[in-house]
Structure formats: structure tokens, C-alpha cells
Amino acid sequence: MHIDIAWQDVDTVLLDMDGTLLDLAFDNHFWQKLVPQTVSERRNIPLDEAHQLISREYQAVQHTLNWYCLDYWSERLGLDICAMTTAAGANAVLREDTVPFLDALKACGKRRILLTNAHPHNLAVKLEHTGLAQHLDLLLSTHTFGYPKEDQRLWQGVAEHTGLEPARTLFIDDSEPILDSAAKFGIRYCLGVTNPDSGQEDKIYHRHPALNDYRHLLQKLMFKES
């Protein structure tokens, strides 16, 4: 799907974090390997059984705020997920195209707002190890609003909190259901990321344009604003 952004009509750029600004490899390894392995060891059950148990738990709360809540998972799995996140934090890394894109947005006078479903502790750990905050104007965790990005009430709250105009906003995320939610609210431009995890094959988006490198946007962005 062709990407055609009228940059002169965009004031605000909302950006997801994991898989969008940071390499999703960190989270995939944490939740799909480290957590099941730890559950297997703590409960003295086979790794396959641990994977099945956790898969059922994940599916039960997918697209709800609990899915992203470290406190919820600590209670459900009997693990100190916050401590595990802190211990693994050094493995969180920025995508190669993140800083060039964010710096270009700043140079063009665009407001750069992080909008993540990540738990505040998860967010803090990743900011500490990546330096991402210095390239953004505002950082928002949906946990402070009480709803995930899949919920229309979150978008209403964010619009009221930031004063953004949906018709003059670009939103980038690596989840198509979340892009659908943003589009439903009226966000004019919704853009997917095809390569959120550097170690996996590219994703395919069916309802939104998508790209694998933000640097492809820079020429038009800088030209439109020059």
C-alpha cells in the first residue's frame, strides 16, 4: 500500500515504542523464552508445558491493559517480572532508523509523542538503556489513562491530554489492530512497521500502508518543510 503523507498538514507524530522505535527482539525473547524458561524451572515442569500454560494466559487477556501489565503477570505467574525486566534491560536497543527519523521530525517542527502500552516500569528501564527520551517531546504510557491503545477511550483521553488534532496527526505502530483503533478514532495517517523484530521475517499489513525503514520518509519530509 502506497505511503503518501502530506507533511505540511502534519503537526503531531505519535509513535509506539516496542517494535516501532525499539527492536522487538528484546520483548520477544523476554516473553517467549525467558519467562517460560523461568516458569519451567520454578515450578519444576517441562518447558513445553510452561509454554502451553503461558500461551493460554497470554491469549486470555490479549488486547487488554493486563496483557501489558507487569504487576498482573507477576501475580499470575508467581514471578518478579519487574526485577526480571530490570535485569534484562541492557538488551533493549533502538532500531537503526529511529534517531535519524526522530531528529528529522524535530528539525521540521513536528511534535514527537511516544504512546506506548508498555508498563511504566518497563518504559523506565528501556529509556535508561536506550536514551530514547532525549529524542522525544512527550512520553505517555497508556497505563496512566487506564486503557490500552485498542480502546477508543484511550484515544479520547490522549487527544484531550495533548490537544492533538486527529486530522493533523501521524501514528506509527507495529500492530494492525492498534492501527485500526487509531484510524477509527480519526487519526489521519496510520503507518505500520513491517520489521519490528530484526530477527524475524517481515510482517504483512492488510489495511494500512507500512514500511521497513523510516529513512525512506526523510526526503519527502525534509523537502516538504524546506
CSV table of C-alpha atoms in Angstrom, one decimal:
chain,number,residue,atom,x,y,z
A,1,MET,CA,0.0,0.0,0.0
A,2,HIS,CA,1.5,3.4,-1.1
A,3,ILE,CA,2.6,5.8,1.6
A,4,ASP,CA,1.6,9.3,0.8
A,5,ILE,CA,1.9,11.8,3.7
A,6,ALA,CA,1.2,15.5,3.2
A,7,TRP,CA,3.8,16.5,5.7
A,8,GLN,CA,2.8,20.2,5.7
A,9,ASP,CA,-0.5,19.0,7.1
A,10,VAL,CA,1.0,17.0,10.0
A,11,ASP,CA,1.7,18.7,13.3
A,12,THR,CA,2.0,15.7,15.6
A,13,VAL,CA,3.6,12.3,15.2
A,14,LEU,CA,2.6,9.6,17.7
A,15,LEU,CA,5.0,6.7,18.0
A,16,ASP,CA,4.7,3.3,19.6
A,17,MET,CA,7.8,2.1,21.3
A,18,ASP,CA,8.4,-1.7,21.2
A,19,GLY,CA,8.9,-2.8,17.6
A,20,THR,CA,8.4,0.7,16.3
A,21,LEU,CA,11.3,2.7,17.9
A,22,LEU,CA,13.0,-0.2,19.7
A,23,ASP,CA,13.8,-3.6,18.3
A,24,LEU,CA,11.1,-6.0,19.3
A,25,ALA,CA,13.7,-8.8,19.7
A,26,PHE,CA,14.1,-7.8,23.3
A,27,ASP,CA,10.4,-8.3,24.2
A,28,ASN,CA,10.0,-11.5,22.1
A,29,HIS,CA,13.0,-13.1,23.8
A,30,PHE,CA,11.8,-12.0,27.3
A,31,TRP,CA,8.2,-13.1,27.0
A,32,GLN,CA,8.6,-16.1,24.6
A,33,LYS,CA,11.8,-17.6,26.0
A,34,LEU,CA,13.0,-16.2,29.3
A,35,VAL,CA,9.6,-16.2,31.1
A,36,PRO,CA,8.6,-19.7,30.0
A,37,GLN,CA,12.1,-21.0,30.9
A,38,THR,CA,11.8,-19.4,34.4
A,39,VAL,CA,8.3,-20.8,35.0
A,40,SER,CA,9.6,-24.2,34.0
A,41,GLU,CA,12.5,-24.0,36.4
A,42,ARG,CA,10.5,-22.6,39.3
A,43,ARG,CA,7.6,-25.0,39.0
A,44,ASN,CA,9.7,-27.9,38.0
A,45,ILE,CA,7.6,-28.6,34.9
A,46,PRO,CA,8.7,-29.4,31.4
A,47,LEU,CA,9.4,-26.4,29.2
A,48,ASP,CA,6.7,-27.4,26.7
A,49,GLU,CA,4.2,-27.4,29.5
A,50,ALA,CA,5.3,-24.0,30.6
A,51,HIS,CA,5.0,-22.6,27.1
A,52,GLN,CA,1.4,-24.0,26.8
A,53,LEU,CA,0.5,-22.6,30.2
A,54,ILE,CA,1.8,-19.1,29.4
A,55,SER,CA,0.3,-19.2,25.9
A,56,ARG,CA,-3.2,-19.7,27.5
A,57,GLU,CA,-2.6,-16.9,30.0
A,58,TYR,CA,-1.4,-14.5,27.2
A,59,GLN,CA,-4.4,-15.3,25.0
A,60,ALA,CA,-6.9,-14.8,27.8
A,61,VAL,CA,-6.0,-11.1,28.2
A,62,GLN,CA,-4.7,-10.1,24.7
A,63,HIS,CA,-5.7,-6.6,23.7
A,64,THR,CA,-6.5,-5.6,27.3
A,65,LEU,CA,-4.3,-3.5,29.6
A,66,ASN,CA,-3.5,-6.5,31.7
A,67,TRP,CA,-1.6,-8.0,28.7
A,68,TYR,CA,0.9,-5.2,29.1
A,69,CYS,CA,0.9,-5.0,32.9
A,70,LEU,CA,4.0,-6.3,34.7
A,71,ASP,CA,2.2,-6.4,38.0
A,72,TYR,CA,-0.6,-8.6,36.5
A,73,TRP,CA,2.0,-11.0,35.2
A,74,SER,CA,4.0,-11.1,38.4
A,75,GLU,CA,0.8,-12.2,40.2
A,76,ARG,CA,-0.4,-14.6,37.6
A,77,LEU,CA,2.9,-16.4,37.1
A,78,GLY,CA,4.4,-16.0,40.5
A,79,LEU,CA,7.5,-14.2,39.2
A,80,ASP,CA,9.0,-10.8,39.9
A,81,ILE,CA,8.6,-9.6,36.4
A,82,CYS,CA,9.8,-6.1,37.2
A,83,ALA,CA,13.0,-7.4,38.6
A,84,MET,CA,13.5,-9.7,35.6
A,85,THR,CA,12.9,-6.7,33.3
A,86,THR,CA,15.4,-4.6,35.2
A,87,ALA,CA,18.0,-7.4,34.9
A,88,ALA,CA,17.4,-7.8,31.2
A,89,GLY,CA,17.2,-4.1,30.4
A,90,ALA,CA,20.6,-3.7,28.8
A,91,ASN,CA,19.5,-5.9,25.9
A,92,ALA,CA,16.9,-3.2,24.8
A,93,VAL,CA,18.2,-1.4,21.7
A,94,LEU,CA,17.0,1.3,19.3
A,95,ARG,CA,16.2,0.5,15.7
A,96,GLU,CA,18.9,1.9,13.4
A,97,ASP,CA,16.4,4.2,11.7
A,98,THR,CA,14.9,5.6,14.8
A,99,VAL,CA,17.2,8.5,15.7
A,100,PRO,CA,17.6,9.8,12.1
A,101,PHE,CA,13.8,9.9,11.8
A,102,LEU,CA,13.1,11.5,15.2
A,103,ASP,CA,15.8,14.1,14.7
A,104,ALA,CA,14.4,15.0,11.2
A,105,LEU,CA,10.9,15.4,12.7
A,106,LYS,CA,12.3,17.8,15.3
A,107,ALA,CA,14.1,19.8,12.6
A,108,CYS,CA,10.8,20.1,10.7
A,109,GLY,CA,9.0,21.3,13.8
A,110,LYS,CA,6.8,18.2,14.3
A,111,ARG,CA,5.8,17.3,17.8
A,112,ARG,CA,7.1,13.8,18.7
A,113,ILE,CA,5.0,11.9,21.2
A,114,LEU,CA,5.7,8.4,22.5
A,115,LEU,CA,2.4,6.5,23.0
A,116,THR,CA,3.2,3.0,24.4
A,117,ASN,CA,1.1,0.3,26.0
A,118,ALA,CA,4.3,-0.6,28.0
A,119,HIS,CA,4.0,-0.7,31.8
A,120,PRO,CA,5.7,2.4,33.4
A,121,HIS,CA,8.5,0.3,34.9
A,122,ASN,CA,9.1,-1.4,31.5
A,123,LEU,CA,9.2,2.1,29.9
A,124,ALA,CA,11.6,3.4,32.5
A,125,VAL,CA,14.1,0.5,32.1
A,126,LYS,CA,14.1,0.9,28.3
A,127,LEU,CA,14.6,4.6,28.5
A,128,GLU,CA,17.5,4.2,30.8
A,129,HIS,CA,19.3,1.8,28.5
A,130,THR,CA,18.5,3.4,25.1
A,131,GLY,CA,18.5,7.2,25.6
A,132,LEU,CA,15.3,7.4,23.7
A,133,ALA,CA,13.7,10.1,25.8
A,134,GLN,CA,16.1,12.8,24.5
A,135,HIS,CA,14.7,12.4,21.0
A,136,LEU,CA,11.0,12.8,22.0
A,137,ASP,CA,8.9,15.8,23.2
A,138,LEU,CA,6.4,13.8,25.4
A,139,LEU,CA,6.3,10.3,26.7
A,140,LEU,CA,2.9,8.6,27.5
A,141,SER,CA,2.2,5.2,28.9
A,142,THR,CA,-1.4,4.1,28.3
A,143,HIS,CA,-1.4,2.7,31.9
A,144,THR,CA,-1.7,6.3,33.2
A,145,PHE,CA,-5.0,6.6,31.2
A,146,GLY,CA,-6.4,3.2,32.3
A,147,TYR,CA,-7.0,1.9,28.8
A,148,PRO,CA,-4.8,0.3,26.1
A,149,LYS,CA,-4.5,1.7,22.5
A,150,GLU,CA,-7.0,-0.9,21.4
A,151,ASP,CA,-9.7,1.1,23.3
A,152,GLN,CA,-11.3,4.2,21.9
A,153,ARG,CA,-11.5,5.7,25.4
A,154,LEU,CA,-7.7,5.9,25.3
A,155,TRP,CA,-7.6,7.9,22.1
A,156,GLN,CA,-10.1,10.3,23.5
A,157,GLY,CA,-8.0,10.7,26.7
A,158,VAL,CA,-4.8,11.2,24.7
A,159,ALA,CA,-6.4,13.8,22.4
A,160,GLU,CA,-7.7,15.8,25.4
A,161,HIS,CA,-4.4,15.5,27.3
A,162,THR,CA,-2.2,16.6,24.3
A,163,GLY,CA,-4.5,18.8,22.4
A,164,LEU,CA,-3.7,16.9,19.2
A,165,GLU,CA,-5.9,17.2,16.1
A,166,PRO,CA,-6.6,13.8,14.7
A,167,ALA,CA,-6.7,15.2,11.2
A,168,ARG,CA,-3.2,16.6,11.5
A,169,THR,CA,-1.6,13.5,13.2
A,170,LEU,CA,0.5,10.6,12.0
A,171,PHE,CA,0.6,7.4,14.1
A,172,ILE,CA,3.1,4.6,13.7
A,173,ASP,CA,2.8,1.2,15.3
A,174,ASP,CA,3.7,-2.4,14.6
A,175,SER,CA,0.2,-3.8,15.4
A,176,GLU,CA,-2.5,-3.7,12.8
A,177,PRO,CA,-5.4,-4.0,15.3
A,178,ILE,CA,-4.0,-0.9,17.1
A,179,LEU,CA,-3.6,1.0,13.8
A,180,ASP,CA,-7.3,0.1,13.2
A,181,SER,CA,-8.2,1.6,16.5
A,182,ALA,CA,-6.3,4.8,15.8
A,183,ALA,CA,-8.0,5.1,12.3
A,184,LYS,CA,-11.4,4.5,13.9
A,185,PHE,CA,-10.8,7.5,16.2
A,186,GLY,CA,-10.0,9.6,13.2
A,187,ILE,CA,-6.2,9.7,13.1
A,188,ARG,CA,-5.5,10.7,9.5
A,189,TYR,CA,-2.3,8.8,8.8
A,190,CYS,CA,-1.7,5.3,10.3
A,191,LEU,CA,1.5,3.6,9.3
A,192,GLY,CA,2.7,0.1,10.1
A,193,VAL,CA,6.2,-1.3,10.6
A,194,THR,CA,7.0,-4.4,8.7
A,195,ASN,CA,10.2,-5.4,10.6
A,196,PRO,CA,9.5,-4.8,14.3
A,197,ASP,CA,11.8,-7.7,15.3
A,198,SER,CA,15.2,-7.7,13.5
A,199,GLY,CA,15.5,-11.4,13.8
A,200,GLN,CA,12.2,-12.3,12.2
A,201,GLU,CA,10.7,-12.1,8.7
A,202,ASP,CA,8.8,-9.0,7.7
A,203,LYS,CA,5.1,-8.7,8.6
A,204,ILE,CA,2.3,-8.1,6.1
A,205,TYR,CA,-0.3,-5.4,6.7
A,206,HIS,CA,-3.7,-5.7,5.0
A,207,ARG,CA,-5.4,-2.4,5.8
A,208,HIS,CA,-2.6,0.1,6.3
A,209,PRO,CA,0.5,1.3,4.5
A,210,ALA,CA,3.7,0.1,6.1
A,211,LEU,CA,7.5,0.4,5.7
A,212,ASN,CA,10.7,-1.2,7.0
A,213,ASP,CA,12.9,1.9,7.3
A,214,TYR,CA,11.9,5.4,8.4
A,215,ARG,CA,14.8,6.8,6.4
A,216,HIS,CA,12.6,6.3,3.3
A,217,LEU,CA,10.4,9.1,4.6
A,218,LEU,CA,13.1,11.7,5.1
A,219,GLN,CA,13.5,13.0,1.6
A,220,LYS,CA,9.8,14.0,1.3
A,221,LEU,CA,9.7,15.1,4.9
A,222,MET,CA,12.7,17.5,4.6
A,223,PHE,CA,11.6,18.6,1.1
A,224,LYS,CA,8.1,19.5,2.1
A,225,GLU,CA,9.4,21.5,5.1
A,226,SER,CA,12.2,23.3,3.3
